[in-house]
Amino acid sequence: MRFPLKETVMTGVCVTILCGLGTWQIKRLHWKDTIIDRLNAEYEHKNQGIESTRLAALAVENAPIAYGTVEGRLLRDSSLLLGPRPEEGRMGYHLLVPLLLEDGHTLIVHAGWVN
């Protein structure tokens, strides 16, 4: 009986690809869990203001997600429409507006969806 070399090699290649994809999915799961944990940690600060020292720490950590309240001036002339994107069967845009804080930092505020 002759050993089917071509089929064995193809099976080995397919198994290797599937194992690689499974590993990638597990790494992606951990990455998403980290994002969700950061969001949940930020939601715990929901009744607190975001002071400039916390903003600076978020910038150093390269963590663009923060939840809280800030005061500043909206720079409406620098608004950005992101899209077009469908939402609930309608086409529209995500409105992004820069917010200039008193200490000179600038935040991007998602002002909602417009059509």
Short mmCIF file of N, CA and C in Angstrom, two decimals:
data_model
loop_
_atom_site.label_atom_id
_atom_site.label_comp_id
_atom_site.label_asym_id
_atom_site.label_seq_id
_atom_site.Cartn_x
_atom_site.Cartn_y
_atom_site.Cartn_z
N MET A 1 0.85 -1.18 0.00
CA MET A 1 0.00 0.00 0.00
C MET A 1 0.89 1.24 0.00
N ARG A 2 0.58 2.15 -0.88
CA ARG A 2 1.37 3.37 -1.02
C ARG A 2 0.76 4.48 -0.18
N PHE A 3 1.61 5.25 0.49
CA PHE A 3 1.19 6.35 1.36
C PHE A 3 0.85 7.56 0.48
N PRO A 4 -0.37 8.17 0.61
CA PRO A 4 -0.77 9.30 -0.25
C PRO A 4 -0.05 10.59 0.18
N LEU A 5 1.10 10.86 -0.40
CA LEU A 5 1.93 12.00 -0.01
C LEU A 5 1.24 13.34 -0.25
N LYS A 6 0.64 13.52 -1.42
CA LYS A 6 0.00 14.79 -1.76
C LYS A 6 -1.12 15.13 -0.76
N GLU A 7 -1.98 14.18 -0.46
CA GLU A 7 -3.08 14.42 0.46
C GLU A 7 -2.59 14.67 1.89
N THR A 8 -1.53 13.98 2.29
CA THR A 8 -0.97 14.16 3.62
C THR A 8 -0.38 15.55 3.78
N VAL A 9 0.34 16.01 2.76
CA VAL A 9 0.93 17.35 2.79
C VAL A 9 -0.18 18.40 2.83
N MET A 10 -1.19 18.26 2.02
CA MET A 10 -2.31 19.22 2.00
C MET A 10 -3.03 19.23 3.35
N THR A 11 -3.22 18.07 3.95
CA THR A 11 -3.86 17.99 5.26
C THR A 11 -3.01 18.71 6.30
N GLY A 12 -1.70 18.51 6.25
CA GLY A 12 -0.80 19.18 7.18
C GLY A 12 -0.84 20.70 7.03
N VAL A 13 -0.87 21.17 5.78
CA VAL A 13 -0.95 22.60 5.52
C VAL A 13 -2.28 23.16 6.05
N CYS A 14 -3.36 22.47 5.79
CA CYS A 14 -4.68 22.94 6.25
C CYS A 14 -4.76 22.97 7.77
N VAL A 15 -4.24 21.94 8.43
CA VAL A 15 -4.26 21.91 9.89
C VAL A 15 -3.42 23.05 10.45
N THR A 16 -2.27 23.33 9.85
CA THR A 16 -1.41 24.43 10.29
C THR A 16 -2.14 25.77 10.15
N ILE A 17 -2.80 25.97 9.03
CA ILE A 17 -3.55 27.22 8.81
C ILE A 17 -4.67 27.36 9.83
N LEU A 18 -5.42 26.29 10.06
CA LEU A 18 -6.53 26.34 11.02
C LEU A 18 -6.02 26.59 12.44
N CYS A 19 -4.91 25.99 12.82
CA CYS A 19 -4.34 26.24 14.16
C CYS A 19 -3.89 27.70 14.29
N GLY A 20 -3.31 28.23 13.21
CA GLY A 20 -2.91 29.64 13.22
C GLY A 20 -4.11 30.57 13.36
N LEU A 21 -5.19 30.27 12.65
CA LEU A 21 -6.39 31.09 12.75
C LEU A 21 -7.02 30.98 14.14
N GLY A 22 -6.99 29.80 14.73
CA GLY A 22 -7.53 29.64 16.08
C GLY A 22 -6.72 30.43 17.10
N THR A 23 -5.40 30.41 16.96
CA THR A 23 -4.53 31.19 17.85
C THR A 23 -4.81 32.67 17.69
N TRP A 24 -4.97 33.12 16.46
CA TRP A 24 -5.25 34.53 16.19
C TRP A 24 -6.57 34.93 16.85
N GLN A 25 -7.58 34.07 16.78
CA GLN A 25 -8.88 34.38 17.39
C GLN A 25 -8.76 34.48 18.91
N ILE A 26 -7.96 33.64 19.53
CA ILE A 26 -7.78 33.71 20.98
C ILE A 26 -7.07 35.00 21.37
N LYS A 27 -6.04 35.39 20.62
CA LYS A 27 -5.35 36.66 20.89
C LYS A 27 -6.31 37.83 20.72
N ARG A 28 -7.16 37.76 19.70
CA ARG A 28 -8.13 38.82 19.46
C ARG A 28 -9.16 38.89 20.60
N LEU A 29 -9.55 37.75 21.13
CA LEU A 29 -10.47 37.71 22.26
C LEU A 29 -9.86 38.42 23.47
N HIS A 30 -8.59 38.15 23.77
CA HIS A 30 -7.93 38.80 24.90
C HIS A 30 -7.83 40.31 24.67
N TRP A 31 -7.55 40.72 23.43
CA TRP A 31 -7.47 42.14 23.09
C TRP A 31 -8.82 42.82 23.33
N LYS A 32 -9.90 42.17 22.89
CA LYS A 32 -11.23 42.75 23.08
C LYS A 32 -11.63 42.76 24.56
N ASP A 33 -11.26 41.72 25.30
CA ASP A 33 -11.55 41.71 26.74
C ASP A 33 -10.85 42.87 27.44
N THR A 34 -9.63 43.19 27.01
CA THR A 34 -8.90 44.32 27.59
C THR A 34 -9.63 45.62 27.31
N ILE A 35 -10.13 45.80 26.10
CA ILE A 35 -10.87 47.01 25.76
C ILE A 35 -12.14 47.11 26.60
N ILE A 36 -12.86 46.02 26.75
CA ILE A 36 -14.09 46.02 27.54
C ILE A 36 -13.79 46.33 29.01
N ASP A 37 -12.70 45.75 29.55
CA ASP A 37 -12.32 46.04 30.93
C ASP A 37 -11.99 47.51 31.11
N ARG A 38 -11.31 48.12 30.13
CA ARG A 38 -10.99 49.55 30.21
C ARG A 38 -12.27 50.39 30.16
N LEU A 39 -13.20 50.01 29.30
CA LEU A 39 -14.46 50.74 29.23
C LEU A 39 -15.21 50.64 30.56
N ASN A 40 -15.28 49.45 31.12
CA ASN A 40 -15.97 49.29 32.40
C ASN A 40 -15.30 50.09 33.50
N ALA A 41 -13.97 50.14 33.50
CA ALA A 41 -13.26 50.95 34.49
C ALA A 41 -13.58 52.42 34.31
N GLU A 42 -13.69 52.87 33.06
CA GLU A 42 -14.02 54.27 32.80
C GLU A 42 -15.46 54.58 33.19
N TYR A 43 -16.38 53.64 33.01
CA TYR A 43 -17.77 53.87 33.38
C TYR A 43 -17.92 54.05 34.89
N GLU A 44 -17.01 53.48 35.68
CA GLU A 44 -17.05 53.67 37.12
C GLU A 44 -16.74 55.11 37.52
N HIS A 45 -16.07 55.85 36.65
CA HIS A 45 -15.74 57.25 36.90
C HIS A 45 -16.80 58.20 36.35
N LYS A 46 -17.97 57.69 35.99
CA LYS A 46 -18.95 58.47 35.24
C LYS A 46 -19.41 59.74 35.95
N ASN A 47 -19.41 59.76 37.25
CA ASN A 47 -19.87 60.94 37.96
C ASN A 47 -18.73 61.89 38.31
N GLN A 48 -17.54 61.56 37.87
CA GLN A 48 -16.38 62.39 38.17
C GLN A 48 -15.98 63.18 36.93
N GLY A 49 -15.40 64.33 37.16
CA GLY A 49 -14.85 65.09 36.06
C GLY A 49 -13.52 64.50 35.63
N ILE A 50 -13.12 64.81 34.42
CA ILE A 50 -11.83 64.35 33.92
C ILE A 50 -10.87 65.51 34.05
N GLU A 51 -9.99 65.45 35.05
CA GLU A 51 -9.04 66.53 35.27
C GLU A 51 -7.87 66.39 34.29
N SER A 52 -7.11 67.47 34.15
CA SER A 52 -6.04 67.48 33.15
C SER A 52 -4.95 66.46 33.46
N THR A 53 -4.70 66.16 34.74
CA THR A 53 -3.68 65.15 35.04
C THR A 53 -4.11 63.77 34.55
N ARG A 54 -5.42 63.48 34.65
CA ARG A 54 -5.92 62.19 34.15
C ARG A 54 -5.87 62.15 32.63
N LEU A 55 -6.16 63.27 31.98
CA LEU A 55 -6.05 63.33 30.52
C LEU A 55 -4.62 63.09 30.07
N ALA A 56 -3.67 63.71 30.77
CA ALA A 56 -2.26 63.52 30.43
C ALA A 56 -1.85 62.06 30.61
N ALA A 57 -2.34 61.43 31.68
CA ALA A 57 -2.03 60.02 31.91
C ALA A 57 -2.63 59.14 30.82
N LEU A 58 -3.84 59.46 30.38
CA LEU A 58 -4.46 58.69 29.29
C LEU A 58 -3.68 58.85 28.00
N ALA A 59 -3.16 60.04 27.75
CA ALA A 59 -2.38 60.27 26.53
C ALA A 59 -1.08 59.48 26.57
N VAL A 60 -0.44 59.42 27.73
CA VAL A 60 0.82 58.68 27.86
C VAL A 60 0.58 57.19 27.70
N GLU A 61 -0.54 56.69 28.23
CA GLU A 61 -0.87 55.27 28.13
C GLU A 61 -1.35 54.89 26.73
N ASN A 62 -1.56 55.89 25.88
CA ASN A 62 -2.14 55.65 24.56
C ASN A 62 -3.50 54.97 24.71
N ALA A 63 -4.30 55.46 25.65
CA ALA A 63 -5.63 54.93 25.92
C ALA A 63 -6.65 55.99 25.53
N PRO A 64 -7.19 55.94 24.33
CA PRO A 64 -8.06 57.01 23.87
C PRO A 64 -9.48 56.99 24.41
N ILE A 65 -9.78 56.09 25.35
CA ILE A 65 -11.14 55.96 25.85
C ILE A 65 -11.23 56.56 27.25
N ALA A 66 -12.12 57.52 27.42
CA ALA A 66 -12.36 58.09 28.74
C ALA A 66 -13.84 58.42 28.85
N TYR A 67 -14.37 58.30 30.05
CA TYR A 67 -15.78 58.55 30.29
C TYR A 67 -15.88 59.48 31.48
N GLY A 68 -16.55 60.59 31.32
CA GLY A 68 -16.70 61.55 32.40
C GLY A 68 -17.19 62.87 31.85
N THR A 69 -16.97 63.92 32.62
CA THR A 69 -17.40 65.25 32.18
C THR A 69 -16.20 66.17 32.08
N VAL A 70 -16.24 67.04 31.10
CA VAL A 70 -15.22 68.07 30.92
C VAL A 70 -15.91 69.36 30.52
N GLU A 71 -15.21 70.46 30.68
CA GLU A 71 -15.73 71.75 30.24
C GLU A 71 -14.75 72.35 29.25
N GLY A 72 -15.30 72.97 28.24
CA GLY A 72 -14.46 73.59 27.23
C GLY A 72 -15.30 74.26 26.18
N ARG A 73 -14.66 74.59 25.07
CA ARG A 73 -15.34 75.28 23.97
C ARG A 73 -15.30 74.40 22.74
N LEU A 74 -16.49 74.13 22.17
CA LEU A 74 -16.56 73.33 20.95
C LEU A 74 -16.06 74.15 19.77
N LEU A 75 -15.20 73.55 18.98
CA LEU A 75 -14.68 74.20 17.77
C LEU A 75 -15.51 73.71 16.58
N ARG A 76 -16.69 74.27 16.44
CA ARG A 76 -17.63 73.80 15.41
C ARG A 76 -17.11 74.01 14.00
N ASP A 77 -16.27 75.03 13.79
CA ASP A 77 -15.76 75.26 12.45
C ASP A 77 -14.76 74.18 12.02
N SER A 78 -14.31 73.33 12.95
CA SER A 78 -13.38 72.24 12.64
C SER A 78 -14.06 70.88 12.70
N SER A 79 -15.39 70.86 12.62
CA SER A 79 -16.14 69.61 12.71
C SER A 79 -15.80 68.70 11.54
N LEU A 80 -16.01 67.41 11.77
CA LEU A 80 -15.71 66.41 10.75
C LEU A 80 -16.90 65.47 10.63
N LEU A 81 -17.33 65.23 9.41
CA LEU A 81 -18.39 64.24 9.15
C LEU A 81 -17.72 62.95 8.71
N LEU A 82 -17.95 61.89 9.45
CA LEU A 82 -17.36 60.60 9.14
C LEU A 82 -18.42 59.71 8.52
N GLY A 83 -18.19 59.28 7.33
CA GLY A 83 -19.18 58.44 6.67
C GLY A 83 -19.12 58.61 5.18
N PRO A 84 -20.17 58.38 4.47
CA PRO A 84 -21.52 58.04 4.95
C PRO A 84 -21.59 56.61 5.46
N ARG A 85 -22.49 56.40 6.41
CA ARG A 85 -22.71 55.11 7.03
C ARG A 85 -24.22 54.86 7.17
N PRO A 86 -24.64 53.61 7.01
CA PRO A 86 -26.06 53.31 7.24
C PRO A 86 -26.34 53.11 8.73
N GLU A 87 -27.46 53.61 9.17
CA GLU A 87 -27.90 53.37 10.55
C GLU A 87 -29.42 53.33 10.55
N GLU A 88 -29.95 52.22 11.04
CA GLU A 88 -31.40 52.00 11.08
C GLU A 88 -32.04 52.23 9.72
N GLY A 89 -31.39 51.77 8.67
CA GLY A 89 -31.94 51.85 7.33
C GLY A 89 -31.79 53.20 6.65
N ARG A 90 -31.14 54.16 7.30
CA ARG A 90 -30.94 55.48 6.71
C ARG A 90 -29.45 55.74 6.56
N MET A 91 -29.09 56.52 5.56
CA MET A 91 -27.69 56.90 5.37
C MET A 91 -27.44 58.21 6.11
N GLY A 92 -26.27 58.30 6.74
CA GLY A 92 -25.94 59.52 7.46
C GLY A 92 -24.47 59.53 7.83
N TYR A 93 -24.12 60.42 8.72
CA TYR A 93 -22.72 60.64 9.09
C TYR A 93 -22.59 60.69 10.61
N HIS A 94 -21.40 60.31 11.10
CA HIS A 94 -21.05 60.52 12.50
C HIS A 94 -20.40 61.89 12.58
N LEU A 95 -20.90 62.73 13.47
CA LEU A 95 -20.39 64.09 13.62
C LEU A 95 -19.35 64.12 14.73
N LEU A 96 -18.11 64.47 14.37
CA LEU A 96 -17.01 64.58 15.32
C LEU A 96 -16.63 66.04 15.44
N VAL A 97 -16.59 66.54 16.69
CA VAL A 97 -16.32 67.96 16.93
C VAL A 97 -15.17 68.07 17.93
N PRO A 98 -14.13 68.85 17.62
CA PRO A 98 -13.06 69.06 18.60
C PRO A 98 -13.55 69.93 19.76
N LEU A 99 -13.08 69.62 20.96
CA LEU A 99 -13.42 70.37 22.16
C LEU A 99 -12.11 70.89 22.75
N LEU A 100 -11.98 72.23 22.81
CA LEU A 100 -10.79 72.86 23.36
C LEU A 100 -10.99 73.08 24.85
N LEU A 101 -10.15 72.46 25.66
CA LEU A 101 -10.25 72.59 27.11
C LEU A 101 -9.50 73.84 27.56
N GLU A 102 -9.78 74.28 28.79
CA GLU A 102 -9.15 75.48 29.32
C GLU A 102 -7.63 75.34 29.45
N ASP A 103 -7.16 74.11 29.67
CA ASP A 103 -5.72 73.90 29.85
C ASP A 103 -4.98 73.69 28.53
N GLY A 104 -5.68 73.81 27.40
CA GLY A 104 -5.05 73.70 26.09
C GLY A 104 -5.17 72.34 25.43
N HIS A 105 -5.63 71.31 26.16
CA HIS A 105 -5.84 70.00 25.55
C HIS A 105 -7.02 70.07 24.59
N THR A 106 -7.01 69.21 23.61
CA THR A 106 -8.12 69.11 22.67
C THR A 106 -8.62 67.68 22.68
N LEU A 107 -9.92 67.53 22.79
CA LEU A 107 -10.57 66.22 22.74
C LEU A 107 -11.47 66.16 21.51
N ILE A 108 -11.66 64.96 21.01
CA ILE A 108 -12.61 64.76 19.91
C ILE A 108 -13.90 64.22 20.52
N VAL A 109 -14.99 64.92 20.31
CA VAL A 109 -16.28 64.56 20.86
C VAL A 109 -17.15 63.96 19.75
N HIS A 110 -17.69 62.79 20.02
CA HIS A 110 -18.65 62.21 19.07
C HIS A 110 -20.00 62.81 19.38
N ALA A 111 -20.44 63.74 18.53
CA ALA A 111 -21.65 64.51 18.78
C ALA A 111 -22.91 63.81 18.31
N GLY A 112 -22.77 62.63 17.74
CA GLY A 112 -23.96 61.89 17.34
C GLY A 112 -23.98 61.58 15.86
N TRP A 113 -25.11 61.08 15.43
CA TRP A 113 -25.30 60.66 14.05
C TRP A 113 -26.27 61.63 13.39
N VAL A 114 -25.91 62.14 12.23
CA VAL A 114 -26.76 63.09 11.51
C VAL A 114 -26.99 62.58 10.10
N ASN A 115 -28.14 62.96 9.53
CA ASN A 115 -28.39 62.60 8.14
C ASN A 115 -28.66 63.81 7.31
#
